[in-house]
Backbone as XML, in Angstrom:
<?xml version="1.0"?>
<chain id="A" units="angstrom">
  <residue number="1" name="UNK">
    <atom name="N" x="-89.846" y="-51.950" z="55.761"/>
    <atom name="CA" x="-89.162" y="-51.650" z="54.525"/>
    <atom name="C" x="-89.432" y="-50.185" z="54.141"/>
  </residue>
  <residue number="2" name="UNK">
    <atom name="N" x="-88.335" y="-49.474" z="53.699"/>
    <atom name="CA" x="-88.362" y="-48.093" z="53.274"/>
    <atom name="C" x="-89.018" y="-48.040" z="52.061"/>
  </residue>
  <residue number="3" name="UNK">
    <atom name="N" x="-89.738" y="-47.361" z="51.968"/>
    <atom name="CA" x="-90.675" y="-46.740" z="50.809"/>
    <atom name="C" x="-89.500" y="-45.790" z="49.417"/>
  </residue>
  <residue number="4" name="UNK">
    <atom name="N" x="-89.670" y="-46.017" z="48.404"/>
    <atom name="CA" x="-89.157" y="-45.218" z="47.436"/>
    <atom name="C" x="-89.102" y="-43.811" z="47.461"/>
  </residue>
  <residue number="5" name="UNK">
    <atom name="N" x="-90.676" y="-43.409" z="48.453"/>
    <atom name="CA" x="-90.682" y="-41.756" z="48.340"/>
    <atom name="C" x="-89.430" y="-41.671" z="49.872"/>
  </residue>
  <residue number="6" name="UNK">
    <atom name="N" x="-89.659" y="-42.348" z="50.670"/>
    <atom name="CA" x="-88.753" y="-42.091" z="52.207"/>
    <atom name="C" x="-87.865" y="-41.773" z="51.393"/>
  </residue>
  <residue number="7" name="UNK">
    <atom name="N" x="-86.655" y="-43.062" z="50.774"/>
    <atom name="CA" x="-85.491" y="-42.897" z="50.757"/>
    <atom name="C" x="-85.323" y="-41.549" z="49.117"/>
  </residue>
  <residue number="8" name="UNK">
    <atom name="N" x="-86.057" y="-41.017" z="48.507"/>
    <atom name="CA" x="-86.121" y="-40.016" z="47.690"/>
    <atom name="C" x="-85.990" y="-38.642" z="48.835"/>
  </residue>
  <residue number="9" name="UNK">
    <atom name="N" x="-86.913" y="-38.956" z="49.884"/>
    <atom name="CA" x="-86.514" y="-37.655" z="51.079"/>
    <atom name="C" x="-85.348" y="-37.242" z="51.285"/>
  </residue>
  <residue number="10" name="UNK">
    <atom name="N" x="-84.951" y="-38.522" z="51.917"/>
    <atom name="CA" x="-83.627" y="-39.204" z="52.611"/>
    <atom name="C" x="-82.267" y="-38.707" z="51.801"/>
  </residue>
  <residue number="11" name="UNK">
    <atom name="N" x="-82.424" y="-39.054" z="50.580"/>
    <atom name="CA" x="-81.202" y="-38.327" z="49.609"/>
    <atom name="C" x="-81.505" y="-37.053" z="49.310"/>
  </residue>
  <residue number="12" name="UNK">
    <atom name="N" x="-82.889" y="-36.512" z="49.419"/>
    <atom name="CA" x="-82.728" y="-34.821" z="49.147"/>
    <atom name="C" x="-82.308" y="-34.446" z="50.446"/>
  </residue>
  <residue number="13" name="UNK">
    <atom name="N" x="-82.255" y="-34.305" z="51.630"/>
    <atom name="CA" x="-82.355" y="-34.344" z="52.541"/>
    <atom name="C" x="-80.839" y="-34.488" z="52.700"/>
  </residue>
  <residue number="14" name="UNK">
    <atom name="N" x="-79.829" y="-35.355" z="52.658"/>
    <atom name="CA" x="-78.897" y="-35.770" z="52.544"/>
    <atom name="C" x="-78.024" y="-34.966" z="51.581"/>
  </residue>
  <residue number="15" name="UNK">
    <atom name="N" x="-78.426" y="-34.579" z="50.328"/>
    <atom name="CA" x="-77.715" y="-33.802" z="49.770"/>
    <atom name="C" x="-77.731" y="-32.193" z="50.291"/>
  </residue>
  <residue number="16" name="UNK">
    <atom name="N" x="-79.040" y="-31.981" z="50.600"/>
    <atom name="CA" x="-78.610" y="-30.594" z="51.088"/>
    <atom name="C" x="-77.449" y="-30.080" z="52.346"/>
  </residue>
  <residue number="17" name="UNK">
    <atom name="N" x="-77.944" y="-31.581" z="53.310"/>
    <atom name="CA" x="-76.385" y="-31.212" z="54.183"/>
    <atom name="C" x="-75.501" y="-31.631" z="54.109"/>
  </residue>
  <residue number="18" name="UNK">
    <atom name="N" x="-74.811" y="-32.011" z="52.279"/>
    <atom name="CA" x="-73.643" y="-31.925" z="52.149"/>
    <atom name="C" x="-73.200" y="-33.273" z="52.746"/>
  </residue>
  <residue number="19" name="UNK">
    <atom name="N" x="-73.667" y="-34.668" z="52.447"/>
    <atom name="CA" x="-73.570" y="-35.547" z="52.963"/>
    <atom name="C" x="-72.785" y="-36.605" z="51.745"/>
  </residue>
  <residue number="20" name="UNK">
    <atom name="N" x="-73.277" y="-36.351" z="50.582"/>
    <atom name="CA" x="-72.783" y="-37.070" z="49.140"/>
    <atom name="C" x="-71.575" y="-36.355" z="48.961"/>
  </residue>
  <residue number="21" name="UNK">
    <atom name="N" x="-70.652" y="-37.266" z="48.283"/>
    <atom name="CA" x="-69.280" y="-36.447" z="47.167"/>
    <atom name="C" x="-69.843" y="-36.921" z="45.958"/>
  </residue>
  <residue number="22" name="UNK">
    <atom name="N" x="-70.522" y="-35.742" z="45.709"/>
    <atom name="CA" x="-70.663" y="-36.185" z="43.938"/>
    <atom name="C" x="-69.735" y="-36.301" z="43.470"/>
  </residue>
  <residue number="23" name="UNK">
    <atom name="N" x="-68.805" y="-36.063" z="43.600"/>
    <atom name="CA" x="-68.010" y="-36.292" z="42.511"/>
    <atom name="C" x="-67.880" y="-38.057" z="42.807"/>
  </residue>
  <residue number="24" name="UNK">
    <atom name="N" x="-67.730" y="-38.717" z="43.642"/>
    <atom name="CA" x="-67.811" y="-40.372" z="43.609"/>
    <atom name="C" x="-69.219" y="-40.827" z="43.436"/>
  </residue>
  <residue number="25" name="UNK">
    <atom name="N" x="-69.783" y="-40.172" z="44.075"/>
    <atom name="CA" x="-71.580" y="-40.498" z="43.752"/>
    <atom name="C" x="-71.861" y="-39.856" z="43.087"/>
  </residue>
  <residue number="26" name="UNK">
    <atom name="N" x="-72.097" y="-39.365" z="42.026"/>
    <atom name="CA" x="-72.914" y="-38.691" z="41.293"/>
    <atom name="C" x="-74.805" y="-39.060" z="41.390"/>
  </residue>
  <residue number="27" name="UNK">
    <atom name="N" x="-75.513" y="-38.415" z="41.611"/>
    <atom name="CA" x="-76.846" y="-38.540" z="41.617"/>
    <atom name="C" x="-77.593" y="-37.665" z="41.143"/>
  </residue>
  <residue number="28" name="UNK">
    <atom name="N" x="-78.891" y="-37.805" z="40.384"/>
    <atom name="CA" x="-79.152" y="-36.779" z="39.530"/>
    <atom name="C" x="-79.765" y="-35.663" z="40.180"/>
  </residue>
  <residue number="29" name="UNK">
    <atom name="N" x="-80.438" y="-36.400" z="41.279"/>
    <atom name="CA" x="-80.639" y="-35.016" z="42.425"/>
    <atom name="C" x="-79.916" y="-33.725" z="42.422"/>
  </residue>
  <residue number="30" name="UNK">
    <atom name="N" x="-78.332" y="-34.558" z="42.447"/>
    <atom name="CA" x="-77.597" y="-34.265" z="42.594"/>
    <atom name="C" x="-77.111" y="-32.547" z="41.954"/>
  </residue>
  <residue number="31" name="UNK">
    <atom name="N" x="-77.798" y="-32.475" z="41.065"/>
    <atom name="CA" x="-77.838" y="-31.743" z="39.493"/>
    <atom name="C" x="-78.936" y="-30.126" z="40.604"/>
  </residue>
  <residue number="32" name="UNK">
    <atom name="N" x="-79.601" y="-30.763" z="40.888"/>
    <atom name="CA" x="-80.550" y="-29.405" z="41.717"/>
    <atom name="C" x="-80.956" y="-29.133" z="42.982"/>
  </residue>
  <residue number="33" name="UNK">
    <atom name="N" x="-79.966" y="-30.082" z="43.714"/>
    <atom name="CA" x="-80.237" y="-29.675" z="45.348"/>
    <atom name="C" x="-78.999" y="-29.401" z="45.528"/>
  </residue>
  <residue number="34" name="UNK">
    <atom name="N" x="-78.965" y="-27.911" z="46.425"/>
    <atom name="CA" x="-78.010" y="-27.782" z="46.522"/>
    <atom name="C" x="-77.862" y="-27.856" z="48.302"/>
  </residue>
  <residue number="35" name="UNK">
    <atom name="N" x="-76.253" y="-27.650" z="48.212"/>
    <atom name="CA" x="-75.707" y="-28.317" z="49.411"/>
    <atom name="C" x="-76.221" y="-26.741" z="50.333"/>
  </residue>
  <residue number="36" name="UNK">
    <atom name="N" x="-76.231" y="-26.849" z="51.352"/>
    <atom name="CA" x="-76.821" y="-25.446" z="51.872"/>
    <atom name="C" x="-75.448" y="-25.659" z="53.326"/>
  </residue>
  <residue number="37" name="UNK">
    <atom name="N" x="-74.961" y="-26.451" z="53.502"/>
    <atom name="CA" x="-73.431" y="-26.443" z="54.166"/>
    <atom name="C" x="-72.187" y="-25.728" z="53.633"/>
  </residue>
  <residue number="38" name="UNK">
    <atom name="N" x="-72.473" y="-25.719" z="52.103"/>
    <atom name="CA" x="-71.688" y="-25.214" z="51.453"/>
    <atom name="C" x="-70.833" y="-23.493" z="52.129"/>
  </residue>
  <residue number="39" name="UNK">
    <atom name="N" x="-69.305" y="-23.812" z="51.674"/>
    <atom name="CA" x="-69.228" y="-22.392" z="52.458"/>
    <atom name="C" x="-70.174" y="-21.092" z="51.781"/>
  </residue>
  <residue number="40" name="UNK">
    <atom name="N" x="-70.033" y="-20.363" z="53.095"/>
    <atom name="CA" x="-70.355" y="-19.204" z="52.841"/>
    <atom name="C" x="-72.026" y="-19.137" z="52.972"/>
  </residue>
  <residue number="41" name="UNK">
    <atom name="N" x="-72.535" y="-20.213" z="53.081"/>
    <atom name="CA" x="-74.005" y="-20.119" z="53.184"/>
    <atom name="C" x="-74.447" y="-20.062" z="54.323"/>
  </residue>
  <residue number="42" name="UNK">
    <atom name="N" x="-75.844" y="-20.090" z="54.677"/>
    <atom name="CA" x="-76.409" y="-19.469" z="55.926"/>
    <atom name="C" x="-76.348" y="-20.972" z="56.765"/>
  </residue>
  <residue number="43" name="UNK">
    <atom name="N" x="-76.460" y="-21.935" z="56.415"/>
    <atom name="CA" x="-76.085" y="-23.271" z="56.895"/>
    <atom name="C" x="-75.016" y="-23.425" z="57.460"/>
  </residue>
  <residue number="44" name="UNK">
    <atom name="N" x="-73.605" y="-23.347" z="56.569"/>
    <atom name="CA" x="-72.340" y="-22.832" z="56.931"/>
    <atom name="C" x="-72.243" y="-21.753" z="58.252"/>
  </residue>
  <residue number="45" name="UNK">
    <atom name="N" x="-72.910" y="-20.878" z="57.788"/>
    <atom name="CA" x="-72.408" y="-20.067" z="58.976"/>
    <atom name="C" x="-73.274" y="-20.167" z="60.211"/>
  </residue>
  <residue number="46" name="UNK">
    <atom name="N" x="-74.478" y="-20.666" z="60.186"/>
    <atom name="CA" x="-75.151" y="-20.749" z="61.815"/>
    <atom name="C" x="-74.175" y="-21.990" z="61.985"/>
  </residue>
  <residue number="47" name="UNK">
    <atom name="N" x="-74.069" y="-23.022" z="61.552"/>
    <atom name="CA" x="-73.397" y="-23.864" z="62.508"/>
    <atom name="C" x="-72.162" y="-23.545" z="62.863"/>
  </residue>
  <residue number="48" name="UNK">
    <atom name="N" x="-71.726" y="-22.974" z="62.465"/>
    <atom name="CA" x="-69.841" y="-22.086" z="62.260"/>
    <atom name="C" x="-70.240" y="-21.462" z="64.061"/>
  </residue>
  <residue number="49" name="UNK">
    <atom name="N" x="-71.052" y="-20.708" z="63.934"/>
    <atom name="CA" x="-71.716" y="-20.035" z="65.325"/>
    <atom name="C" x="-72.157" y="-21.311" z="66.662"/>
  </residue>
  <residue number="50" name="UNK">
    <atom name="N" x="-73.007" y="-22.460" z="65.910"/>
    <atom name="CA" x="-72.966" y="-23.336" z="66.709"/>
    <atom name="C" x="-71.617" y="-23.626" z="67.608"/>
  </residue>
  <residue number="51" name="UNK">
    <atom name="N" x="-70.747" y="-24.082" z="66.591"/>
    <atom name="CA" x="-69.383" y="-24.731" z="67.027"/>
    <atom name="C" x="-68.930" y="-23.956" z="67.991"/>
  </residue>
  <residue number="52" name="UNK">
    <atom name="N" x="-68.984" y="-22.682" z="67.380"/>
    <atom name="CA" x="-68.111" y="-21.822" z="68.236"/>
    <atom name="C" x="-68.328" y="-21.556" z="69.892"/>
  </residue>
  <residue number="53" name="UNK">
    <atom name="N" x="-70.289" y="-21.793" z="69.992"/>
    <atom name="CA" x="-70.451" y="-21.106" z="71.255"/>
    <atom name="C" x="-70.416" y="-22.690" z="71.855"/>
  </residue>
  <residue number="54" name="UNK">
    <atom name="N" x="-70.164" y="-23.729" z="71.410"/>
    <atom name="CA" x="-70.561" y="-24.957" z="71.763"/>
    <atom name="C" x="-68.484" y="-24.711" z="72.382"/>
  </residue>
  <residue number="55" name="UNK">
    <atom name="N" x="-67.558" y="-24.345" z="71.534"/>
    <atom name="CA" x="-66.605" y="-24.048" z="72.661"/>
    <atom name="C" x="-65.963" y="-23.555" z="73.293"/>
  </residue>
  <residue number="56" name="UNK">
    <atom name="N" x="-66.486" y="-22.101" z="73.343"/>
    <atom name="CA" x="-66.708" y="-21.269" z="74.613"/>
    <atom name="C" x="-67.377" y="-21.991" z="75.758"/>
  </residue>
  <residue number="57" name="UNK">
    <atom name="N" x="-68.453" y="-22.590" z="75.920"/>
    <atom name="CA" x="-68.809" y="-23.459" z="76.871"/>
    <atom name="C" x="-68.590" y="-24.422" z="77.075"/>
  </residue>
  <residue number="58" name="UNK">
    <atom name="N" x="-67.771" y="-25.249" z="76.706"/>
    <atom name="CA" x="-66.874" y="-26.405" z="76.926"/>
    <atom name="C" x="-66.032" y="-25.526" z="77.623"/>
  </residue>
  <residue number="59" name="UNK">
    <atom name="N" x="-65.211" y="-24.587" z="77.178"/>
    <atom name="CA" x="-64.042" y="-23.807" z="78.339"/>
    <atom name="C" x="-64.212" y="-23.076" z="79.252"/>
  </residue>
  <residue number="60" name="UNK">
    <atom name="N" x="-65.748" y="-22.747" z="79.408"/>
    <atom name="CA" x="-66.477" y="-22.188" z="80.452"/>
    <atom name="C" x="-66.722" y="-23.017" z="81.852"/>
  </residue>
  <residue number="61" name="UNK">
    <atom name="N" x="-66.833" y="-24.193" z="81.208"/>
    <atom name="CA" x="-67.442" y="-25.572" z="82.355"/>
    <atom name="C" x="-66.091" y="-26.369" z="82.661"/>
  </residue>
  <residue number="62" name="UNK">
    <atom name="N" x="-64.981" y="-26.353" z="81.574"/>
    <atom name="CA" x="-63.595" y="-26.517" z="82.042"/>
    <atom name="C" x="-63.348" y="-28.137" z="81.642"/>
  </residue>
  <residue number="63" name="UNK">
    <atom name="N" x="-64.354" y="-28.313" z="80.293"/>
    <atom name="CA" x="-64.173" y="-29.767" z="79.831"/>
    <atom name="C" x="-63.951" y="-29.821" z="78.270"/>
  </residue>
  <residue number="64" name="UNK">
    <atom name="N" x="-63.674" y="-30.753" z="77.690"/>
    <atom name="CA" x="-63.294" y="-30.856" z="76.572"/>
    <atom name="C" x="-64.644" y="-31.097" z="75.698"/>
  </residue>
  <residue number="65" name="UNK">
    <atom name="N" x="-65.117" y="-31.936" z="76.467"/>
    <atom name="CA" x="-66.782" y="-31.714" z="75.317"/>
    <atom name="C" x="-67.588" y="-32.502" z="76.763"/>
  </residue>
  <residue number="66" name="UNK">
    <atom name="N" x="-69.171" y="-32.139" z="76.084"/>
    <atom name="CA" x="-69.981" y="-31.921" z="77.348"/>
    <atom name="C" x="-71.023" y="-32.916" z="77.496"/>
  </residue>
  <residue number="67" name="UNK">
    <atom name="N" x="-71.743" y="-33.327" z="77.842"/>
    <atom name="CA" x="-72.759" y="-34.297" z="77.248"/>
    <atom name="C" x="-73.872" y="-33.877" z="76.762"/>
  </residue>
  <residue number="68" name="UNK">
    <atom name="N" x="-74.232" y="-32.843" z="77.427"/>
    <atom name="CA" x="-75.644" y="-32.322" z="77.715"/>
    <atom name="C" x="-75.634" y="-31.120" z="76.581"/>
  </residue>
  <residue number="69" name="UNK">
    <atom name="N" x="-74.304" y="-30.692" z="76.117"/>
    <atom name="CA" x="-74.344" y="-30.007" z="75.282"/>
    <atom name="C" x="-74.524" y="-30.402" z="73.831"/>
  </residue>
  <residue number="70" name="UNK">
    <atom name="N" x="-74.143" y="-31.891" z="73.540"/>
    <atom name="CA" x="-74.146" y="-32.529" z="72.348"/>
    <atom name="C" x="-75.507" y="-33.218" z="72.472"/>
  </residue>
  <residue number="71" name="UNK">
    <atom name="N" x="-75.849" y="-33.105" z="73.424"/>
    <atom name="CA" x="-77.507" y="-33.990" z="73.126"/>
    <atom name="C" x="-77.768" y="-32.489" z="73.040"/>
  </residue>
  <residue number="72" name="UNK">
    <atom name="N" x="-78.109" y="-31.401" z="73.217"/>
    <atom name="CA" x="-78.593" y="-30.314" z="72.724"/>
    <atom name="C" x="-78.914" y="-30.073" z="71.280"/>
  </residue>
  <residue number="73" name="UNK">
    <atom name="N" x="-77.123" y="-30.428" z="70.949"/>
    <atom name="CA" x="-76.851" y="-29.994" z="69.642"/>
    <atom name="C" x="-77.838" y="-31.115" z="68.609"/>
  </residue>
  <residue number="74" name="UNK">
    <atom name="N" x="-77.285" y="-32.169" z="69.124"/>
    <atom name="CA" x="-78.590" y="-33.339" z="68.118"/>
    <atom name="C" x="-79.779" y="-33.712" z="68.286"/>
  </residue>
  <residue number="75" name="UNK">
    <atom name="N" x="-79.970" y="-33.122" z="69.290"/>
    <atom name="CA" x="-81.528" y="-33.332" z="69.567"/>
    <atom name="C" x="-82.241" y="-32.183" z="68.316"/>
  </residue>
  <residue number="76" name="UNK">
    <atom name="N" x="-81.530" y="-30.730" z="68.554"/>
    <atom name="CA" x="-81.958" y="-29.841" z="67.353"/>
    <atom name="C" x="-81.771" y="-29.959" z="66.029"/>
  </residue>
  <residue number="77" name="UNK">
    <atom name="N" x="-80.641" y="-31.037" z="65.810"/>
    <atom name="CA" x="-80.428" y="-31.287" z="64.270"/>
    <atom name="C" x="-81.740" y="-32.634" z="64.133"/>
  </residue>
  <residue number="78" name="UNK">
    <atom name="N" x="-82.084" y="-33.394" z="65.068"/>
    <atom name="CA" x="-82.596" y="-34.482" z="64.810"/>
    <atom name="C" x="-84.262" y="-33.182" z="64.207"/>
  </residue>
  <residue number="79" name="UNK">
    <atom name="N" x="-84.394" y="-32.761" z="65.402"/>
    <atom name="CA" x="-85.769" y="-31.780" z="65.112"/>
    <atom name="C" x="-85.911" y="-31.157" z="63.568"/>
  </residue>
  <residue number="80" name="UNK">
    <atom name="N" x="-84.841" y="-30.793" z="63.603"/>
    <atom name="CA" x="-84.785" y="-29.657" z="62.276"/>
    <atom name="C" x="-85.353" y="-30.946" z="61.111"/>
  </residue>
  <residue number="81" name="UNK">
    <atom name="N" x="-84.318" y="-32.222" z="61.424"/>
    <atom name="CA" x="-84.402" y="-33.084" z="59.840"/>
    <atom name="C" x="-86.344" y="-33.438" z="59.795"/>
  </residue>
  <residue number="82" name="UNK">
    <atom name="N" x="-86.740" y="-34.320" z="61.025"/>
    <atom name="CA" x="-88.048" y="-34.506" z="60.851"/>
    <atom name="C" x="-88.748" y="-33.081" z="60.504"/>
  </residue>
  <residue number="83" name="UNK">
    <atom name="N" x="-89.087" y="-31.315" z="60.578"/>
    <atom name="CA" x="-89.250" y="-30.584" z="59.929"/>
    <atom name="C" x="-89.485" y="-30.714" z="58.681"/>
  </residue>
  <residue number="84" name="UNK">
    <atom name="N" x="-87.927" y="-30.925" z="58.169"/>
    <atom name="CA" x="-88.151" y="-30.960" z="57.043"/>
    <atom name="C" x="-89.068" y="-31.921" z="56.275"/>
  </residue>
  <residue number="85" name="UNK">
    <atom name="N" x="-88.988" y="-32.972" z="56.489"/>
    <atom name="CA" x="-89.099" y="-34.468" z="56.043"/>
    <atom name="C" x="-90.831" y="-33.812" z="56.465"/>
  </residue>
  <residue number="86" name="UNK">
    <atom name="N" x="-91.392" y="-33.723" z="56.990"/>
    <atom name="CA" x="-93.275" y="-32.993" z="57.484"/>
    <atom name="C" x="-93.214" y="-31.811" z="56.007"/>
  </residue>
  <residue number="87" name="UNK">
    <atom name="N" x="-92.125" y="-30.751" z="56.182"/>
    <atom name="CA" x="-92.410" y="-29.939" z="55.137"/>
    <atom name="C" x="-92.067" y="-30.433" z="53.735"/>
  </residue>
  <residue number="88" name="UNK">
    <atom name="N" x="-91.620" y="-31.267" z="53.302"/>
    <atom name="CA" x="-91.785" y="-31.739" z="52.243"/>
    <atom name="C" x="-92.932" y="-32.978" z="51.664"/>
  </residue>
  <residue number="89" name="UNK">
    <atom name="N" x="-93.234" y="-33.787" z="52.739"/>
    <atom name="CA" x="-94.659" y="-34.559" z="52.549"/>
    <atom name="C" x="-95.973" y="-32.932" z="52.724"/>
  </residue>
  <residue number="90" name="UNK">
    <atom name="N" x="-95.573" y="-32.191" z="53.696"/>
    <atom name="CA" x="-97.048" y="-31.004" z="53.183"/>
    <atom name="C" x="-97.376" y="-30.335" z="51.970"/>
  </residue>
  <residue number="91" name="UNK">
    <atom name="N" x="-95.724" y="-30.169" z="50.988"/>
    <atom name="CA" x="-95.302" y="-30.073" z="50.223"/>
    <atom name="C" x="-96.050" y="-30.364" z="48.810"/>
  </residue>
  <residue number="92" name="UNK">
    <atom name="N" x="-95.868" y="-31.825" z="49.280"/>
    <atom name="CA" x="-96.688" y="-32.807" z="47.702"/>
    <atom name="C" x="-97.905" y="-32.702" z="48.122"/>
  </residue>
  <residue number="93" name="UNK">
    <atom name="N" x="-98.428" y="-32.684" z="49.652"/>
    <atom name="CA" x="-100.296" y="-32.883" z="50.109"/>
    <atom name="C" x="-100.684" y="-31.436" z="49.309"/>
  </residue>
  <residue number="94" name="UNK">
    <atom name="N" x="-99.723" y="-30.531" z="49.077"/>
    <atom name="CA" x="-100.562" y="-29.202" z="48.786"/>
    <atom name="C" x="-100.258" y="-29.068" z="47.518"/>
  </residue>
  <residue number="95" name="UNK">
    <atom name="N" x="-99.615" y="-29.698" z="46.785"/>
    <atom name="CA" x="-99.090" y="-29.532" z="45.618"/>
    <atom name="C" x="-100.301" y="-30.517" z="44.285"/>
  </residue>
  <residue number="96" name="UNK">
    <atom name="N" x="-101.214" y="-31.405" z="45.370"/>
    <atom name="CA" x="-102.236" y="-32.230" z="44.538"/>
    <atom name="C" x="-103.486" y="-31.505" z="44.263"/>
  </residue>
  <residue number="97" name="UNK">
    <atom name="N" x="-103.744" y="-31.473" z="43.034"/>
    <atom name="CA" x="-104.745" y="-31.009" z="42.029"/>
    <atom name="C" x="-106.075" y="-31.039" z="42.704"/>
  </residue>
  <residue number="98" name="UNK">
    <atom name="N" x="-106.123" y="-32.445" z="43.988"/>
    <atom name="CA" x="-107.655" y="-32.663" z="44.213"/>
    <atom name="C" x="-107.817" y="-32.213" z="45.612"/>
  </residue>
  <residue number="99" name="UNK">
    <atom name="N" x="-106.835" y="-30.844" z="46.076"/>
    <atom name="CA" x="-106.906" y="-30.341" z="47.189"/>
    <atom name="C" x="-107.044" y="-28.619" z="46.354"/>
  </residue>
  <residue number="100" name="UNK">
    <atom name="N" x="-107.295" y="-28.481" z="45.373"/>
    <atom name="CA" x="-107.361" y="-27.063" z="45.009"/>
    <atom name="C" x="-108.806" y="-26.565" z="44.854"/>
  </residue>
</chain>
């Protein structure tokens, strides 16, 4: 069973990549995480770069999509999310009064 703090991750986590329509979900999170997919942001644009070189090499190798290239691609998004999810539990470990 998921823990209250997991799934509190899980939706910050979720909102930053632009995963909610607040406007049908509204969540109060909702109010101060911001989406970092959003255009024009640095999120937005490395993956904009992802896509792009992801198909140049699809037309390089002479296929429409690749295998080895999409386990690339999610193996690094899977990496990045646990990151985060470590930097936000180090987060609260350093943020407690009886570690100062």
């Amino acid at each position: 069973m998921e823990s209250i703090d997991e799934r509190f991750k899980g939706t910050i986590y979720e909102l930053m990549n632009g995963c909610w329509d607040l406007s049908e979900y509204p969540v109060f999170e909702g109010k101060y995480v911001e989406n970092e997919f959003a255009n024009g942001l640095f999120c937005d644009k490395a993956y904009e770069r992802v896509q792009l070189a992801n198909c140049r090499l699809c037309e390089r190798l002479g296929v429409q999509e690749d295998a080895d290239v999409e386990m690339i691609i999610s193996t690094l998004l899977d990496i990045g999310k646990h990151m985060a999810m470590k930097m936000y539990d180090y987060g609260v470990f350093f943020s407690l009064p009886s570690i100062k």
